[in-house]
mmCIF file of C-alpha atoms in Angstrom:
data_model
loop_
_atom_site.group_PDB
_atom_site.id
_atom_site.type_symbol
_atom_site.label_atom_id
_atom_site.label_comp_id
_atom_site.label_asym_id
_atom_site.label_seq_id
_atom_site.Cartn_x
_atom_site.Cartn_y
_atom_site.Cartn_z
ATOM 1 C CA MET H 1 28.653 51.543 43.813
ATOM 2 C CA PRO H 2 27.916 53.274 39.847
ATOM 3 C CA ILE H 3 28.753 56.742 39.054
ATOM 4 C CA PRO H 4 26.172 59.273 38.798
ATOM 5 C CA GLY H 5 24.956 60.044 35.058
ATOM 6 C CA ALA H 6 27.589 57.546 34.305
ATOM 7 C CA GLY H 7 26.520 55.305 30.854
ATOM 8 C CA ASN H 8 28.173 52.662 28.506
ATOM 9 C CA VAL H 9 27.026 51.229 25.697
ATOM 10 C CA ASP H 10 28.751 48.656 23.769
ATOM 11 C CA CYS H 11 27.756 47.122 20.562
ATOM 12 C CA ARG H 12 29.636 43.906 18.673
ATOM 13 C CA VAL H 13 29.170 41.152 16.480
ATOM 14 C CA VAL H 14 30.035 37.873 18.560
ATOM 15 C CA ALA H 15 29.714 34.823 16.143
ATOM 16 C CA GLY H 16 27.292 36.395 13.446
ATOM 17 C CA GLN H 17 25.076 37.776 16.236
ATOM 18 C CA LEU H 18 24.507 40.814 17.828
ATOM 19 C CA ARG H 19 25.643 41.373 21.502
ATOM 20 C CA GLN H 20 24.561 44.870 22.811
ATOM 21 C CA SER H 21 25.072 46.276 26.329
ATOM 22 C CA VAL H 22 24.645 48.650 28.149
ATOM 23 C CA SER H 23 24.714 50.245 31.652
ATOM 24 C CA SER H 24 24.203 53.575 32.908
ATOM 25 C CA ALA H 25 23.142 55.604 36.775
ATOM 26 C CA TYR H 26 21.204 58.086 38.088
ATOM 27 C CA PRO H 27 20.004 60.799 36.303
ATOM 28 C CA LEU H 28 21.235 58.780 33.020
ATOM 29 C CA LYS H 29 18.982 56.385 31.541
ATOM 30 C CA ILE H 30 19.618 54.014 28.653
ATOM 31 C CA LEU H 31 17.335 51.916 26.892
ATOM 32 C CA ALA H 32 18.336 49.052 24.281
ATOM 33 C CA PRO H 33 15.150 47.871 22.204
ATOM 34 C CA HIS H 34 15.585 45.372 19.345
ATOM 35 C CA ALA H 35 16.607 47.043 16.241
ATOM 36 C CA GLY H 36 16.057 43.902 14.331
ATOM 37 C CA PRO H 37 17.929 41.647 11.707
ATOM 38 C CA PRO H 38 21.037 42.678 9.972
ATOM 39 C CA LEU H 39 20.927 44.673 6.697
ATOM 40 C CA ASP H 40 23.591 44.643 3.944
ATOM 41 C CA ASP H 41 26.452 42.626 6.518
ATOM 42 C CA ARG H 42 25.398 45.507 9.492
ATOM 43 C CA HIS H 43 24.296 44.768 12.142
ATOM 44 C CA PRO H 44 21.636 47.851 13.877
ATOM 45 C CA ALA H 45 21.740 48.584 17.241
ATOM 46 C CA VAL H 46 19.658 51.902 18.840
ATOM 47 C CA SER H 47 20.218 53.196 22.486
ATOM 48 C CA TYR H 48 18.029 56.275 23.513
ATOM 49 C CA LEU H 49 19.833 58.272 26.129
ATOM 50 C CA MET H 50 17.252 59.906 28.446
ATOM 51 C CA SER H 51 17.453 61.694 31.752
ATOM 52 C CA TYR H 52 14.749 61.007 34.965
ATOM 53 C CA GLY H 53 12.359 63.316 34.995
ATOM 54 C CA GLY H 54 12.567 65.249 31.827
ATOM 55 C CA GLY H 55 16.450 67.254 31.982
ATOM 56 C CA ILE H 56 19.304 68.065 33.802
ATOM 57 C CA VAL H 57 20.247 70.606 36.631
ATOM 58 C CA HIS H 58 22.899 72.438 37.889
ATOM 59 C CA GLY H 59 25.626 69.978 38.827
ATOM 60 C CA ASP H 60 24.350 66.889 36.770
ATOM 61 C CA ARG H 61 27.736 65.329 35.132
ATOM 62 C CA ILE H 62 26.003 62.946 32.457
ATOM 63 C CA HIS H 63 29.381 61.048 30.772
ATOM 64 C CA VAL H 64 28.458 58.010 28.108
ATOM 65 C CA ASN H 65 31.173 55.861 26.703
ATOM 66 C CA ALA H 66 30.531 54.088 23.668
ATOM 67 C CA ARG H 67 32.307 51.303 21.518
ATOM 68 C CA VAL H 68 30.617 50.463 17.587
ATOM 69 C CA GLY H 69 31.899 47.398 16.721
ATOM 70 C CA SER H 70 33.214 45.905 13.274
ATOM 71 C CA LYS H 71 30.103 45.314 11.482
ATOM 72 C CA CYS H 72 27.735 47.410 13.625
ATOM 73 C CA ALA H 73 25.531 49.983 12.893
ATOM 74 C CA LEU H 74 24.744 51.929 16.066
ATOM 75 C CA VAL H 75 22.039 54.405 16.287
ATOM 76 C CA LEU H 76 22.275 56.673 19.249
ATOM 77 C CA LEU H 77 18.751 58.647 19.874
ATOM 78 C CA THR H 78 17.169 60.678 22.810
ATOM 79 C CA GLN H 79 13.547 60.462 23.591
ATOM 80 C CA GLY H 80 12.804 64.240 23.706
ATOM 81 C CA SER H 81 14.621 67.418 23.611
ATOM 82 C CA THR H 82 17.568 67.310 26.346
ATOM 83 C CA LYS H 83 16.390 70.801 29.170
ATOM 84 C CA VAL H 84 18.854 72.127 31.254
ATOM 85 C CA PHE H 85 16.762 74.290 33.573
ATOM 86 C CA ARG H 86 18.291 77.156 35.596
ATOM 87 C CA PRO H 87 20.278 77.056 38.451
ATOM 88 C CA LYS H 88 18.880 77.891 41.926
ATOM 89 C CA PRO H 89 20.129 80.996 43.546
ATOM 90 C CA ASP H 90 23.265 82.004 44.679
ATOM 91 C CA THR H 91 24.901 78.684 43.182
ATOM 92 C CA SER H 92 27.366 78.912 40.127
ATOM 93 C CA GLU H 93 27.523 75.172 39.080
ATOM 94 C CA GLN H 94 27.755 74.078 35.466
ATOM 95 C CA THR H 95 25.845 70.750 33.783
ATOM 96 C CA PHE H 96 28.441 69.054 32.458
ATOM 97 C CA GLN H 97 27.545 66.282 29.294
ATOM 98 C CA THR H 98 30.304 64.487 28.222
ATOM 99 C CA ILE H 99 29.841 61.238 24.952
ATOM 100 C CA ILE H 100 32.701 59.413 24.145
ATOM 101 C CA ILE H 101 32.539 57.159 21.087
ATOM 102 C CA ASP H 102 35.204 54.620 19.341
ATOM 103 C CA VAL H 103 33.952 53.335 16.281
ATOM 104 C CA GLU H 104 35.868 50.328 14.785
ATOM 105 C CA PRO H 105 36.179 49.828 11.189
ATOM 106 C CA ASP H 106 33.759 48.595 8.932
ATOM 107 C CA ALA H 107 30.840 50.465 11.739
ATOM 108 C CA LEU H 108 28.478 53.140 11.888
ATOM 109 C CA LEU H 109 27.574 55.510 14.347
ATOM 110 C CA CYS H 110 24.438 57.933 13.732
ATOM 111 C CA LEU H 111 24.717 60.155 16.806
ATOM 112 C CA LEU H 112 21.227 61.830 15.954
ATOM 113 C CA PRO H 113 20.216 63.465 19.533
ATOM 114 C CA ASP H 114 16.730 65.825 19.252
ATOM 115 C CA PRO H 115 18.379 69.162 20.554
ATOM 116 C CA VAL H 116 19.509 70.483 23.922
ATOM 117 C CA THR H 117 17.149 73.257 25.379
ATOM 118 C CA CYS H 118 18.580 75.421 27.604
ATOM 119 C CA PHE H 119 16.624 77.453 29.812
ATOM 120 C CA LYS H 120 17.133 80.559 31.139
ATOM 121 C CA ASP H 121 20.605 81.235 33.379
ATOM 122 C CA ALA H 122 21.076 77.649 32.681
ATOM 123 C CA MET H 123 25.266 76.608 32.606
ATOM 124 C CA TYR H 124 25.740 74.031 30.155
ATOM 125 C CA ASN H 125 29.151 72.297 29.080
ATOM 126 C CA GLN H 126 28.990 69.945 26.598
ATOM 127 C CA ARG H 127 31.500 67.423 24.718
ATOM 128 C CA GLN H 128 31.944 65.439 22.337
ATOM 129 C CA SER H 129 34.689 63.061 21.375
ATOM 130 C CA VAL H 130 34.213 60.170 18.379
ATOM 131 C CA THR H 131 37.348 58.340 17.209
ATOM 132 C CA LEU H 132 36.918 56.746 13.744
ATOM 133 C CA HIS H 133 39.419 54.013 14.060
ATOM 134 C CA SER H 134 39.589 53.705 9.788
ATOM 135 C CA PRO H 135 39.377 57.064 7.414
ATOM 136 C CA THR H 136 38.191 54.676 5.272
ATOM 137 C CA THR H 137 35.370 52.339 6.534
ATOM 138 C CA SER H 138 34.452 53.615 10.466
ATOM 139 C CA SER H 139 31.748 56.155 9.521
ATOM 140 C CA LEU H 140 30.119 59.186 11.263
ATOM 141 C CA VAL H 141 26.604 60.937 11.064
ATOM 142 C CA LEU H 142 26.387 63.658 13.632
ATOM 143 C CA LEU H 143 23.649 66.327 14.854
ATOM 144 C CA ASP H 144 24.578 68.324 17.040
ATOM 145 C CA TRP H 145 21.651 71.391 17.834
ATOM 146 C CA MET H 146 19.921 73.854 20.221
ATOM 147 C CA THR H 147 17.129 75.586 20.740
ATOM 148 C CA SER H 148 16.698 78.256 23.711
ATOM 149 C CA GLY H 149 14.078 77.458 26.390
ATOM 150 C CA ARG H 150 11.766 80.062 28.378
ATOM 151 C CA MET H 151 13.726 82.931 28.603
#
């Protein structure tokens, strides 16, 4: 049985062809549409990280592991802002979101989510860890931003 909120994205080139696999468990949903033909020796891959119901609530734990293989260019997006709703009265559970990504040599990661929107009294804890396996050929474009929701 999958762990709630767990997801995996793996893209690699096998025999000259892109192989992208994704898996996810409620409340996380990952979609991976076809991204098109290779460009400049890199195989593009796209994955969308989404949540059911338009946001995450107190106690949700989202954990995404991703791997970008050599000769791949992975773009990780969201379909809209990640809304973090306030907890129910008399609870103190935080919401957690962790993203851990390995970028192999000669690979590119573009982590470009829409903003995180925290509502009044929301308790949100975020961790992002990206390992670039080559100081010269592993590449990263990272956008991390927040907006306020209803105060």
